[in-house]
One Martini backbone bead per residue (centre of mass of N, CA, C, O) as a GRO file, in nm:
protein
  303
    1MET     BB    1  -4.343  -5.267  -6.298
    2THR     BB    2  -4.614  -5.094  -6.259
    3LYS     BB    3  -4.822  -4.956  -6.450
    4GLY     BB    4  -4.841  -4.601  -6.371
    5VAL     BB    5  -4.604  -4.613  -6.151
    6ARG     BB    6  -4.407  -4.401  -5.977
    7PRO     BB    7  -4.120  -4.339  -5.841
    8VAL     BB    8  -3.999  -4.263  -5.520
    9ARG     BB    9  -3.831  -3.990  -5.398
   10SER     BB   10  -3.610  -3.886  -5.186
   11THR     BB   11  -3.589  -3.588  -4.965
   12LEU     BB   12  -3.330  -3.669  -4.849
   13PRO     BB   13  -3.019  -3.590  -4.793
   14SER     BB   14  -2.713  -3.672  -4.897
   15THR     BB   15  -2.405  -3.717  -4.754
   16ARG     BB   16  -2.252  -3.706  -5.029
   17ARG     BB   17  -2.357  -3.391  -5.077
   18LEU     BB   18  -2.182  -3.262  -4.875
   19PRO     BB   19  -1.987  -3.027  -4.816
   20LEU     BB   20  -1.663  -2.996  -4.703
   21ALA     BB   21  -1.695  -2.734  -4.533
   22ALA     BB   22  -1.919  -2.833  -4.341
   23GLY     BB   23  -1.753  -3.060  -4.207
   24ALA     BB   24  -1.535  -2.875  -4.085
   25VAL     BB   25  -1.722  -2.717  -3.894
   26LEU     BB   26  -1.818  -2.951  -3.717
   27THR     BB   27  -1.538  -3.034  -3.613
   28ALA     BB   28  -1.463  -2.762  -3.468
   29VAL     BB   29  -1.698  -2.760  -3.267
   30ALA     BB   30  -1.627  -3.023  -3.118
   31VAL     BB   31  -1.346  -2.937  -3.016
   32ALA     BB   32  -1.438  -2.689  -2.849
   33VAL     BB   33  -1.621  -2.840  -2.648
   34LEU     BB   34  -1.403  -3.027  -2.531
   35GLY     BB   35  -1.212  -2.801  -2.432
   36ALA     BB   36  -1.417  -2.668  -2.227
   37CYS     BB   37  -1.437  -2.933  -2.038
   38THR     BB   38  -1.091  -2.975  -1.999
   39GLY     BB   39  -0.986  -2.717  -1.915
   40PRO     BB   40  -0.874  -2.474  -1.683
   41GLY     BB   41  -1.199  -2.383  -1.647
   42SER     BB   42  -1.285  -2.602  -1.480
   43SER     BB   43  -1.486  -2.720  -1.195
   44ASP     BB   44  -1.257  -2.918  -1.053
   45GLY     BB   45  -0.999  -2.729  -0.958
   46ALA     BB   46  -0.786  -2.756  -1.184
   47ASP     BB   47  -0.491  -2.718  -1.309
   48LYS     BB   48  -0.281  -2.745  -1.575
   49ASP     BB   49  -0.101  -2.961  -1.393
   50GLY     BB   50  -0.342  -3.118  -1.211
   51THR     BB   51  -0.377  -2.946  -0.969
   52ALA     BB   52  -0.532  -2.839  -0.699
   53GLY     BB   53  -0.742  -2.570  -0.640
   54PRO     BB   54  -0.917  -2.322  -0.534
   55VAL     BB   55  -1.229  -2.280  -0.470
   56GLY     BB   56  -1.320  -2.011  -0.662
   57GLY     BB   57  -1.026  -1.863  -0.609
   58ALA     BB   58  -0.958  -1.849  -0.316
   59ALA     BB   59  -0.773  -1.725  -0.071
   60ALA     BB   60  -0.571  -1.804   0.170
   61SER     BB   61  -0.590  -1.805   0.515
   62ALA     BB   62  -0.483  -1.725   0.802
   63ALA     BB   63  -0.432  -1.825   1.100
   64PRO     BB   64  -0.556  -1.821   1.389
   65GLY     BB   65  -0.531  -1.761   1.701
   66LYS     BB   66  -0.467  -1.930   1.988
   67TYR     BB   67  -0.631  -1.704   2.135
   68GLN     BB   68  -0.995  -1.627   2.220
   69THR     BB   69  -0.928  -1.544   2.518
   70LEU     BB   70  -0.943  -1.397   2.850
   71PRO     BB   71  -0.854  -1.339   3.153
   72GLN     BB   72  -0.914  -1.244   3.463
   73PRO     BB   73  -0.737  -0.975   3.590
   74CYS     BB   74  -0.818  -0.954   3.911
   75SER     BB   75  -0.714  -1.284   3.935
   76ALA     BB   76  -0.400  -1.300   3.830
   77VAL     BB   77  -0.316  -1.225   4.126
   78ASP     BB   78  -0.215  -1.309   4.413
   79ALA     BB   79  -0.277  -1.211   4.733
   80ASP     BB   80   0.012  -1.206   4.851
   81SER     BB   81   0.136  -1.024   4.633
   82LEU     BB   82  -0.053  -0.780   4.670
   83LYS     BB   83   0.020  -0.723   4.973
   84ARG     BB   84   0.321  -0.660   4.902
   85LEU     BB   85   0.290  -0.445   4.665
   86VAL     BB   86  -0.006  -0.332   4.803
   87PRO     BB   87  -0.019  -0.204   5.088
   88GLY     BB   88  -0.325  -0.133   5.284
   89LEU     BB   89  -0.563  -0.266   5.169
   90ALA     BB   90  -0.905  -0.350   5.215
   91ASP     BB   91  -0.929  -0.418   4.896
   92TYR     BB   92  -0.828  -0.683   4.643
   93SER     BB   93  -1.022  -0.687   4.381
   94GLY     BB   94  -1.011  -0.443   4.214
   95THR     BB   95  -1.001  -0.240   3.908
   96GLU     BB   96  -1.169  -0.236   3.632
   97ALA     BB   97  -1.150  -0.184   3.310
   98LEU     BB   98  -1.293  -0.022   3.060
   99THR     BB   99  -1.491  -0.245   2.850
  100TYR     BB  100  -1.659  -0.395   2.545
  101ASP     BB  101  -1.437  -0.652   2.515
  102THR     BB  102  -1.325  -0.925   2.701
  103ASP     BB  103  -1.189  -1.085   2.449
  104ARG     BB  104  -0.979  -0.828   2.378
  105LEU     BB  105  -1.003  -0.639   2.657
  106VAL     BB  106  -0.813  -0.601   2.965
  107GLY     BB  107  -0.821  -0.472   3.317
  108CYS     BB  108  -0.623  -0.380   3.620
  109SER     BB  109  -0.622  -0.216   3.954
  110TRP     BB  110  -0.393  -0.094   4.218
  111GLN     BB  111  -0.420   0.139   4.507
  112ALA     BB  112  -0.198   0.289   4.757
  113LYS     BB  113  -0.211   0.520   5.046
  114ALA     BB  114  -0.036   0.676   5.273
  115ALA     BB  115  -0.011   0.910   5.522
  116ASP     BB  116   0.280   1.021   5.402
  117GLY     BB  117   0.219   0.981   5.064
  118ALA     BB  118   0.279   0.713   4.996
  119SER     BB  119   0.283   0.502   4.695
  120ARG     BB  120   0.106   0.225   4.525
  121SER     BB  121   0.101   0.060   4.195
  122LEU     BB  122  -0.104  -0.169   3.992
  123LYS     BB  123  -0.099  -0.268   3.641
  124LEU     BB  124  -0.317  -0.430   3.401
  125SER     BB  125  -0.293  -0.563   3.058
  126MET     BB  126  -0.493  -0.712   2.783
  127VAL     BB  127  -0.438  -0.818   2.436
  128ARG     BB  128  -0.621  -0.950   2.166
  129VAL     BB  129  -0.499  -1.012   1.866
  130VAL     BB  130  -0.639  -0.901   1.546
  131SER     BB  131  -0.644  -0.972   1.214
  132TYR     BB  132  -0.770  -0.800   0.907
  133ASP     BB  133  -0.566  -0.973   0.742
  134PRO     BB  134  -0.578  -1.271   0.570
  135SER     BB  135  -0.245  -1.279   0.527
  136VAL     BB  136  -0.240  -1.223   0.846
  137SER     BB  137  -0.168  -1.326   1.139
  138ASP     BB  138  -0.221  -1.277   1.466
  139GLU     BB  139   0.075  -1.327   1.555
  140ALA     BB  140   0.210  -1.137   1.352
  141GLN     BB  141   0.065  -0.884   1.457
  142ALA     BB  142   0.170  -0.904   1.749
  143THR     BB  143   0.467  -0.877   1.677
  144SER     BB  144   0.444  -0.596   1.550
  145ASP     BB  145   0.326  -0.453   1.801
  146PHE     BB  146   0.561  -0.510   1.990
  147GLU     BB  147   0.783  -0.363   1.825
  148LYS     BB  148   0.649  -0.084   1.840
  149LYS     BB  149   0.665  -0.057   2.147
  150ALA     BB  150   0.972  -0.080   2.169
  151GLN     BB  151   1.036   0.163   1.988
  152ALA     BB  152   0.875   0.376   2.154
  153ALA     BB  153   1.076   0.295   2.413
  154SER     BB  154   1.372   0.248   2.309
  155ILE     BB  155   1.411  -0.060   2.248
  156PRO     BB  156   1.614  -0.287   2.167
  157LEU     BB  157   1.576  -0.563   1.922
  158THR     BB  158   1.847  -0.648   2.052
  159PRO     BB  159   2.077  -0.762   2.224
  160ALA     BB  160   2.301  -0.632   2.478
  161ASP     BB  161   2.623  -0.673   2.306
  162GLY     BB  162   2.724  -0.416   2.113
  163SER     BB  163   2.649  -0.488   1.797
  164SER     BB  164   2.330  -0.409   1.820
  165THR     BB  165   2.085  -0.156   1.751
  166ASN     BB  166   1.825   0.037   1.749
  167PRO     BB  167   1.792   0.323   1.573
  168THR     BB  168   1.573   0.463   1.740
  169ALA     BB  169   1.711   0.448   2.013
  170SER     BB  170   1.981   0.610   1.942
  171SER     BB  171   1.826   0.877   1.828
  172THR     BB  172   1.623   0.928   2.106
  173ALA     BB  173   1.777   0.907   2.386
  174SER     BB  174   1.891   1.182   2.366
  175GLY     BB  175   1.778   1.474   2.531
  176THR     BB  176   1.568   1.333   2.724
  177SER     BB  177   1.303   1.307   2.947
  178SER     BB  178   1.194   1.179   3.216
  179SER     BB  179   0.878   1.008   3.318
  180SER     BB  180   0.603   0.919   3.525
  181SER     BB  181   0.384   0.883   3.285
  182SER     BB  182   0.420   0.574   3.226
  183SER     BB  183   0.188   0.467   3.415
  184SER     BB  184  -0.042   0.538   3.178
  185SER     BB  185   0.006   0.292   2.960
  186SER     BB  186  -0.203   0.130   3.128
  187GLY     BB  187  -0.530   0.012   3.165
  188GLY     BB  188  -0.727  -0.034   2.896
  189SER     BB  189  -0.520  -0.017   2.645
  190THR     BB  190  -0.380  -0.069   2.330
  191SER     BB  191  -0.122   0.123   2.423
  192SER     BB  192   0.010  -0.058   2.597
  193GLY     BB  193   0.368   0.001   2.680
  194GLY     BB  194   0.400   0.270   2.686
  195THR     BB  195   0.594   0.541   2.859
  196GLY     BB  196   0.605   0.861   2.783
  197SER     BB  197   0.921   0.805   2.700
  198SER     BB  198   1.164   0.802   2.457
  199SER     BB  199   1.414   0.732   2.662
  200SER     BB  200   1.349   0.524   2.897
  201GLY     BB  201   1.572   0.653   3.102
  202ASN     BB  202   1.864   0.683   2.955
  203ALA     BB  203   1.861   1.036   2.973
  204ALA     BB  204   1.837   1.171   3.239
  205ASP     BB  205   1.795   1.440   3.420
  206SER     BB  206   1.961   1.517   3.713
  207SER     BB  207   1.740   1.734   3.812
  208THR     BB  208   1.477   1.511   3.777
  209GLY     BB  209   1.640   1.225   3.739
  210THR     BB  210   1.666   0.870   3.752
  211ASN     BB  211   1.825   0.551   3.656
  212ALA     BB  212   1.931   0.226   3.576
  213ALA     BB  213   2.179   0.340   3.385
  214ASN     BB  214   2.302   0.480   3.647
  215GLY     BB  215   2.512   0.288   3.748
  216THR     BB  216   2.408   0.197   4.069
  217ASP     BB  217   2.241   0.065   4.307
  218SER     BB  218   2.206  -0.004   4.650
  219THR     BB  219   2.263  -0.323   4.578
  220GLY     BB  220   2.492  -0.326   4.334
  221THR     BB  221   2.363  -0.328   4.071
  222SER     BB  222   2.406  -0.316   3.754
  223ALA     BB  223   2.317  -0.121   3.490
  224ALA     BB  224   2.295  -0.332   3.257
  225SER     BB  225   2.080  -0.521   3.421
  226LEU     BB  226   1.859  -0.254   3.445
  227ALA     BB  227   1.817  -0.165   3.182
  228PRO     BB  228   1.649  -0.110   2.923
  229ARG     BB  229   1.509  -0.424   2.786
  230LEU     BB  230   1.529  -0.729   2.692
  231LEU     BB  231   1.361  -1.038   2.763
  232SER     BB  232   1.387  -1.350   2.916
  233GLY     BB  233   1.133  -1.592   3.012
  234VAL     BB  234   0.891  -1.412   2.880
  235GLY     BB  235   0.739  -1.548   2.676
  236ASN     BB  236   0.822  -1.480   2.341
  237ALA     BB  237   0.833  -1.170   2.435
  238ALA     BB  238   1.030  -0.899   2.602
  239PHE     BB  239   1.012  -0.590   2.801
  240ILE     BB  240   1.191  -0.337   3.001
  241ASN     BB  241   1.105  -0.045   3.192
  242ASP     BB  242   1.287   0.244   3.353
  243VAL     BB  243   1.152   0.511   3.560
  244ALA     BB  244   1.278   0.806   3.721
  245SER     BB  245   1.198   1.051   3.988
  246THR     BB  246   1.288   1.393   4.155
  247ALA     BB  247   1.056   1.564   4.137
  248GLY     BB  248   1.028   1.774   4.373
  249LYS     BB  249   0.988   1.631   4.702
  250GLY     BB  250   1.008   1.359   4.561
  251ALA     BB  251   0.994   1.006   4.461
  252SER     BB  252   1.008   0.782   4.167
  253ARG     BB  253   0.905   0.456   4.023
  254THR     BB  254   0.873   0.297   3.692
  255VAL     BB  255   0.769  -0.028   3.586
  256THR     BB  256   0.767  -0.174   3.255
  257LEU     BB  257   0.604  -0.474   3.124
  258VAL     BB  258   0.628  -0.638   2.806
  259PHE     BB  259   0.437  -0.910   2.656
  260ARG     BB  260   0.440  -1.209   2.443
  261THR     BB  261   0.174  -1.458   2.372
  262ALA     BB  262   0.132  -1.502   2.082
  263ASN     BB  263  -0.178  -1.306   2.050
  264VAL     BB  264  -0.076  -1.174   2.329
  265LEU     BB  265  -0.078  -0.865   2.507
  266ALA     BB  266   0.114  -0.758   2.797
  267THR     BB  267   0.088  -0.534   3.092
  268VAL     BB  268   0.318  -0.413   3.348
  269THR     BB  269   0.262  -0.167   3.615
  270TYR     BB  270   0.502  -0.034   3.855
  271THR     BB  271   0.459   0.193   4.142
  272GLN     BB  272   0.673   0.413   4.336
  273SER     BB  273   0.616   0.664   4.597
  274SER     BB  274   0.743   0.978   4.748
  275THR     BB  275   0.746   1.279   4.963
  276SER     BB  276   1.046   1.234   5.122
  277ASP     BB  277   1.227   1.097   4.940
  278ALA     BB  278   1.519   1.158   4.745
  279GLN     BB  279   1.509   0.861   4.645
  280PRO     BB  280   1.444   0.620   4.458
  281PRO     BB  281   1.368   0.326   4.419
  282ASP     BB  282   1.483   0.030   4.354
  283SER     BB  283   1.514  -0.145   4.067
  284ALA     BB  284   1.550  -0.444   4.142
  285ASP     BB  285   1.287  -0.481   4.303
  286LEU     BB  286   1.077  -0.386   4.091
  287GLN     BB  287   1.159  -0.578   3.862
  288LYS     BB  288   1.109  -0.839   4.013
  289ASP     BB  289   0.808  -0.790   4.061
  290ALA     BB  290   0.722  -0.759   3.763
  291GLU     BB  291   0.814  -1.044   3.672
  292LYS     BB  292   0.629  -1.204   3.858
  293VAL     BB  293   0.363  -1.098   3.745
  294ALA     BB  294   0.413  -1.180   3.449
  295SER     BB  295   0.430  -1.483   3.503
  296ASP     BB  296   0.145  -1.515   3.615
  297LEU     BB  297   0.000  -1.402   3.363
  298GLN     BB  298   0.098  -1.608   3.159
  299HIS     BB  299  -0.032  -1.857   3.295
  300ARG     BB  300  -0.324  -1.752   3.260
  301VAL     BB  301  -0.328  -1.735   2.953
  302GLU     BB  302  -0.225  -2.044   2.902
  303GLY     BB  303  -0.362  -2.231   3.140
   0.00000   0.00000   0.00000
């Protein structure tokens, strides 16, 4: 070593001189950082079991309804059927129901009145049901709405086999009067399908009306086959209601048929009335006509 020159000591700390406690702290920090990158809160959308979860934690929404539009209601029934059901009209183009969203609600009606005061009317309405609950599909909401309409009309929600009936129907059917106001239940309203009579004609007062459930009609058709009931063969679900009245000097009968196909609810209301006949028109004929119109309407909805 050259005389007079002092050795230079390093100012950097030696790793051998780090306290053991400081090393332990560094190790803990590293483990925590690694855990944050690979734990259940990672952005790769994986759950603790390794399966992929919803991005951002959003809940899955129910599927939208099958039908997103509705057919034009005034052209849903063919001209020959209209001339037979509502004879005497000079114009069969129909009267559209007032609506502000034709993709959600449409309706049409035809009405003819003869010189002797007899009249016939046909009303159609269609509602495309949309669920505003993301966990409930449009079709599930339509099913619920259909069941509410059936209950409001006191229609049993099970087949009429004598084994089970809807409690609402059995508790409200007796002691109530039938009413021809059921004809106002359709034609551009989401409440279409209600009948205006909680008894649905099942227990009409003999002084004011008769109905399909009393005995047989003039065609000899049995009461059981004409009574207000669930129907098969129309849409995914359907019911028919039959109310007759002999109040005043004339008589009338209104048949209302409500059916569901996917997320669409449709209502057909057919009424015949007379100012001179003592007895209402036969149930069998009117119900057959209503079913034919409902079948045509279903085909138009389904395309």
